[in-house]
Amino acid sequence: MLGQAKKIRIRDILLNIGPKHNHMCKKKLLWQGILISILACVVVALFTAWLARKQAEEELRSYLQDITEQAMLRSDRAYIESGLLLSELDKSGPNDCGDAHRQRLSEVTFDELFVRNVLYAPNGIVQCSASSHRTYPLPLRDQKTIMGRSLWFEFKGDFPKRSILYGAGPHYAVMNSQYWVDILPVKKRSLYIEAVLNQRVLASSNDVRIKTNTAWLSKSRASQNNPNYIITAYLPPQELQRAWREYFKDFLPLSIVICMLLIGIIFWLNQRRYTMGYEIIEGLKESEFQLHYQPIVSLADGKVKSAEALLRWQRQDGSIVSPDIFITYAEDNGQIGKLTQFVLEQAVSDLSRLSDQMMTVSVNLAGADLATPDFAEKLITLCAGHKISAQRLKLEITERSLVLGQNEIEVITRLRQAGHIILIDDFGTGYSSLSYLHNLPVDILKIDKSFVQALGSGAATHHVALHIVQMAKALGLSVVAEGIETIEQAKILKEMGVEYGQGWLYAKAMPFETFGQFLRGPTTASIKPLSSDSLPENV
């Protein structure tokens, strides 16, 4: 009992586990979750503020658009109707400033809000108006419109306020320009409107000029009858801030809900990360992991020459975790070294128990394993402790991890010098070049199963396998084809010059005891395809 407890304690130390380590991992993930949650909520808040501002700007611009359209309609109506009224007065009679004439002038002034008064001024001399018999000459006009009528922008006459005088004679309308800009919108805001003709202000809100700047929201509209006549509506920055706050308040409950959902998802994912990492450690302690071995046969005679060790995880409740899940997690979270250590120890132990002392086994290494400075020395010591020659333990490195530094290359070189055979796994799916392979200390290329599946299918990649074989031969390397499922594929590969193959055509990956029985069976592998299931071939 003491010996077993000591063994477990040593193993815990090697795996760097225990309550303290688990607490540290959980605390680290908790802080990560808090920081990510804060960042997520800040992003949601900033997006909500941005969206509220965009909605506020859109509402206010639409508001200004409506205001300018209303003002322009009023202005155009004032000019058009004034022109019609003046024409009617010019044609009617008598035009002698008598009582009947002045009565007509008064009626027009009373009926139309935009007309303050009407003058009768034949030959440019005012003879009378709706409110006066005073005679005086008209000043020089300020502008002639495209309709042929004259405009005076600041006509005073005998009226208390300066106004716009409009007409072609002999009758002229004294216009109330404030009528054009005194808009009563549905929603009251700090609105400012200007009516400008040829850069001259004809009217402004409350008859007060306000100096605007680029911070003000504005919308302009030009008259269809006179492009030089423009009405512009303005809103100060305070109105935008007020509208923004209103929208932000409206969006705030939804943003809080989104933030809470994100926090829940983040902590759920963090808990899942912690759970997966903890379960890997517990799985190693509880012997839930085991190696399965898939035979590698000679395509020349069908004899088993080697096997690939594949890691499998079956929980105590019987559920199976896919290698694609736990291997990827271990690589991303710094736990792959623990799994590699387990695989190497178990593979070397199983090799020592095989009756066939010439049988070799290949195991997969991750890039992180090669980055460990003392990895080669530990593996050499491990093999020596079990009296296993290095040639019997082959090492597979995926092509995707071949972008290596000098330290990693030195580790591979040291392993090869110790006698280990180096294989490049999943070849053709990464980024290695011919020159890069030439400088790497490798012995065998493994063709990825995706290229094997393409053989004879007419797919765009069905020629890739042949090019890989030719490249390997040029470099003096042997070739193993993965994922062989049909006799036709095996035949094509053999004709290409591929020496070895593995796949469900020969055998699925199997536990060590079953593998031992398989080796003690017929020396030639069966060519009968096996039924397939969803279990991945490689880790």
Coordinates of N, CA and C in Angstrom, one line a residue, residues 347-445:
A347 N 3.6 3.5 -24.8 CA 4.1 2.8 -26.0 C 5.3 2.0 -25.7
V348 N 6.3 2.6 -25.0 CA 7.5 1.9 -24.7 C 7.2 0.7 -23.8
S349 N 6.3 0.8 -22.8 CA 5.9 -0.3 -22.0 C 5.3 -1.4 -22.8
D350 N 4.4 -1.1 -23.7 CA 3.8 -2.1 -24.6 C 4.8 -2.8 -25.5
L351 N 5.7 -2.0 -26.0 CA 6.8 -2.6 -26.9 C 7.6 -3.6 -26.1
S352 N 7.8 -3.3 -24.9 CA 8.7 -4.3 -24.1 C 7.9 -5.6 -23.8
R353 N 6.6 -5.6 -23.9 CA 5.8 -6.7 -23.7 C 5.4 -7.6 -24.9
L354 N 5.7 -7.0 -26.1 CA 5.5 -7.7 -27.3 C 6.4 -8.9 -27.5
S355 N 5.8 -10.0 -28.0 CA 6.7 -11.2 -28.2 C 7.6 -11.0 -29.4
D356 N 7.1 -10.2 -30.4 CA 7.8 -9.9 -31.6 C 8.7 -8.7 -31.3
Q357 N 10.0 -9.0 -31.0 CA 10.9 -7.9 -30.6 C 11.4 -7.1 -31.8
M358 N 11.0 -7.4 -33.0 CA 11.3 -6.6 -34.2 C 10.2 -5.6 -34.5
M359 N 9.1 -5.8 -33.9 CA 8.0 -4.9 -34.2 C 8.3 -3.5 -33.8
T360 N 7.9 -2.5 -34.6 CA 8.1 -1.1 -34.3 C 6.8 -0.4 -34.1
V361 N 6.8 0.7 -33.4 CA 5.6 1.5 -33.2 C 6.0 3.0 -33.4
S362 N 5.1 3.7 -34.0 CA 5.3 5.1 -34.2 C 4.3 5.9 -33.4
V363 N 4.7 7.0 -32.8 CA 3.9 7.9 -31.9 C 4.0 9.3 -32.5
N364 N 2.9 10.0 -32.3 CA 2.8 11.4 -32.8 C 3.4 12.4 -31.7
L365 N 4.1 13.4 -32.2 CA 4.7 14.4 -31.4 C 4.1 15.8 -31.8
A366 N 3.9 16.6 -30.9 CA 3.4 18.0 -31.1 C 4.6 19.0 -31.2
G367 N 4.4 20.1 -31.8 CA 5.5 21.1 -31.9 C 6.0 21.5 -30.5
A368 N 5.0 21.6 -29.5 CA 5.4 22.0 -28.2 C 6.4 21.0 -27.6
D369 N 6.3 19.7 -28.0 CA 7.2 18.7 -27.4 C 8.6 18.9 -27.9
L370 N 8.7 19.3 -29.1 CA 10.1 19.5 -29.7 C 10.7 20.8 -29.2
A371 N 9.8 21.7 -28.6 CA 10.3 23.0 -28.1 C 10.9 22.8 -26.7
T372 N 10.7 21.6 -26.1 CA 11.2 21.3 -24.7 C 12.7 20.9 -24.9
P373 N 13.6 21.7 -24.2 CA 15.0 21.4 -24.4 C 15.5 20.0 -24.1
D374 N 15.0 19.5 -23.0 CA 15.5 18.2 -22.5 C 14.6 17.0 -23.0
F375 N 13.7 17.3 -24.0 CA 12.8 16.2 -24.5 C 13.6 15.0 -25.0
A376 N 14.6 15.2 -25.8 CA 15.4 14.1 -26.4 C 16.0 13.3 -25.3
E377 N 16.7 13.9 -24.3 CA 17.4 13.2 -23.3 C 16.4 12.3 -22.5
K378 N 15.2 12.9 -22.2 CA 14.2 12.2 -21.4 C 13.7 10.9 -22.2
L379 N 13.5 11.1 -23.5 CA 13.0 10.0 -24.3 C 14.1 8.9 -24.4
I380 N 15.3 9.3 -24.6 CA 16.4 8.3 -24.6 C 16.5 7.5 -23.3
T381 N 16.4 8.3 -22.2 CA 16.4 7.6 -20.9 C 15.2 6.7 -20.7
L382 N 14.1 7.1 -21.2 CA 12.9 6.2 -21.1 C 13.1 4.9 -21.8
C383 N 13.6 5.0 -23.0 CA 13.8 3.8 -23.8 C 14.8 2.9 -23.2
A384 N 15.9 3.5 -22.7 CA 16.9 2.7 -22.0 C 16.4 2.0 -20.8
G385 N 15.5 2.7 -20.0 CA 15.0 2.1 -18.8 C 14.1 0.8 -19.1
H386 N 13.5 0.8 -20.3 CA 12.7 -0.4 -20.6 C 13.5 -1.4 -21.6
K387 N 14.7 -1.0 -21.8 CA 15.6 -1.9 -22.7 C 15.0 -2.0 -24.1
I388 N 14.5 -0.9 -24.6 CA 13.9 -0.8 -25.9 C 14.9 0.0 -26.8
S389 N 15.2 -0.6 -28.0 CA 16.1 0.1 -28.9 C 15.4 1.3 -29.5
A390 N 16.1 2.4 -29.8 CA 15.4 3.6 -30.3 C 14.8 3.3 -31.7
Q391 N 15.4 2.3 -32.5 CA 14.8 2.0 -33.8 C 13.4 1.5 -33.7
R392 N 13.0 0.9 -32.6 CA 11.6 0.4 -32.5 C 10.6 1.5 -32.2
L393 N 11.0 2.6 -31.8 CA 10.1 3.7 -31.4 C 10.2 4.8 -32.5
K394 N 9.3 4.9 -33.4 CA 9.4 5.9 -34.5 C 8.6 7.1 -34.0
L395 N 9.0 8.3 -34.5 CA 8.4 9.5 -34.1 C 7.8 10.2 -35.3
E396 N 6.5 10.6 -35.2 CA 5.8 11.3 -36.3 C 5.6 12.7 -35.9
I397 N 5.9 13.6 -36.9 CA 5.8 15.0 -36.7 C 4.9 15.5 -37.9
T398 N 3.8 16.2 -37.5 CA 2.9 16.7 -38.6 C 3.5 17.8 -39.4
E399 N 3.2 17.8 -40.7 CA 3.8 18.8 -41.6 C 3.4 20.2 -41.1
R400 N 2.3 20.4 -40.5 CA 1.8 21.7 -40.1 C 2.7 22.3 -39.0
S401 N 3.5 21.4 -38.3 CA 4.4 21.9 -37.3 C 5.8 22.0 -37.7
L402 N 6.0 22.0 -39.1 CA 7.4 22.0 -39.6 C 8.1 23.3 -39.6
V403 N 7.3 24.4 -39.4 CA 7.9 25.7 -39.3 C 8.7 25.8 -38.0
L404 N 9.9 25.2 -37.9 CA 10.6 25.1 -36.7 C 11.8 26.0 -36.6
G405 N 12.1 26.3 -35.3 CA 13.3 27.1 -35.1 C 14.5 26.2 -35.0
Q406 N 15.7 26.8 -34.8 CA 16.9 26.0 -34.7 C 16.9 25.0 -33.5
N407 N 16.3 25.4 -32.4 CA 16.3 24.5 -31.3 C 15.5 23.2 -31.6
E408 N 14.3 23.4 -32.2 CA 13.5 22.2 -32.6 C 14.2 21.3 -33.5
I409 N 14.9 21.9 -34.5 CA 15.6 21.1 -35.5 C 16.8 20.3 -34.8
E410 N 17.4 21.0 -33.8 CA 18.5 20.3 -33.1 C 17.9 19.1 -32.3
V411 N 16.7 19.3 -31.7 CA 16.1 18.2 -31.0 C 15.8 17.0 -31.9
I412 N 15.2 17.3 -33.1 CA 15.0 16.2 -34.1 C 16.3 15.5 -34.5
T413 N 17.3 16.3 -34.7 CA 18.6 15.7 -35.1 C 19.1 14.9 -34.0
R414 N 19.0 15.3 -32.7 CA 19.5 14.5 -31.6 C 18.7 13.2 -31.5
L415 N 17.4 13.2 -31.7 CA 16.6 12.0 -31.7 C 17.0 11.0 -32.8
R416 N 17.2 11.6 -34.0 CA 17.6 10.7 -35.1 C 19.0 10.1 -34.9
Q417 N 19.9 10.9 -34.3 CA 21.2 10.4 -34.0 C 21.1 9.3 -33.0
A418 N 20.1 9.3 -32.1 CA 20.0 8.3 -31.1 C 19.4 7.0 -31.7
G419 N 18.9 7.1 -32.9 CA 18.4 5.9 -33.6 C 16.9 5.9 -33.9
H420 N 16.2 6.9 -33.5 CA 14.8 7.0 -33.8 C 14.5 7.4 -35.2
I421 N 13.5 6.7 -35.8 CA 13.2 7.0 -37.2 C 12.1 8.2 -37.2
I422 N 12.4 9.2 -38.0 CA 11.5 10.4 -38.0 C 10.6 10.3 -39.2
L423 N 9.3 10.5 -39.0 CA 8.3 10.5 -40.1 C 7.6 11.9 -40.1
I424 N 7.3 12.3 -41.3 CA 6.5 13.5 -41.5 C 5.0 13.1 -41.8
D425 N 4.1 13.4 -40.8 CA 2.7 12.9 -40.9 C 1.9 13.9 -41.7
D426 N 0.8 13.4 -42.2 CA -0.2 14.3 -43.0 C 0.5 15.1 -44.1
F427 N 1.5 14.5 -44.7 CA 2.2 15.3 -45.7 C 1.3 15.7 -46.9
G428 N 1.5 17.0 -47.3 CA 0.7 17.5 -48.4 C -0.3 18.5 -47.9
T429 N -0.5 18.6 -46.6 CA -1.5 19.5 -46.0 C -0.9 20.7 -45.4
G430 N 0.4 20.8 -45.3 CA 1.1 21.9 -44.7 C 1.7 22.8 -45.7
Y431 N 2.9 23.4 -45.3 CA 3.5 24.4 -46.1 C 5.0 24.1 -46.4
S432 N 5.4 22.9 -46.1 CA 6.9 22.6 -46.3 C 7.2 22.5 -47.8
S433 N 8.4 23.0 -48.1 CA 8.9 23.0 -49.4 C 10.0 21.9 -49.6
L434 N 10.4 21.7 -50.8 CA 11.4 20.7 -51.1 C 12.7 21.0 -50.5
S435 N 13.1 22.3 -50.5 CA 14.4 22.6 -49.9 C 14.3 22.5 -48.4
Y436 N 13.1 22.8 -47.8 CA 13.0 22.6 -46.3 C 13.1 21.2 -45.9
L437 N 12.5 20.3 -46.7 CA 12.5 18.9 -46.4 C 14.0 18.3 -46.5
H438 N 14.7 18.9 -47.5 CA 16.0 18.4 -47.8 C 16.9 18.7 -46.6
N439 N 16.7 19.7 -45.9 CA 17.5 20.1 -44.7 C 17.1 19.5 -43.4
L440 N 15.9 18.8 -43.4 CA 15.4 18.2 -42.2 C 15.8 16.8 -42.1
P441 N 16.2 16.3 -40.9 CA 16.6 14.9 -40.7 C 15.4 14.0 -40.6
V442 N 14.8 13.7 -41.7 CA 13.6 12.8 -41.7 C 13.9 11.5 -42.5
D443 N 13.1 10.5 -42.3 CA 13.3 9.2 -43.0 C 12.1 8.8 -43.9
I444 N 10.9 9.2 -43.4 CA 9.7 8.6 -44.1 C 8.7 9.8 -44.2
L445 N 7.9 9.8 -45.3 CA 6.8 10.7 -45.5 C 5.5 9.9 -45.5

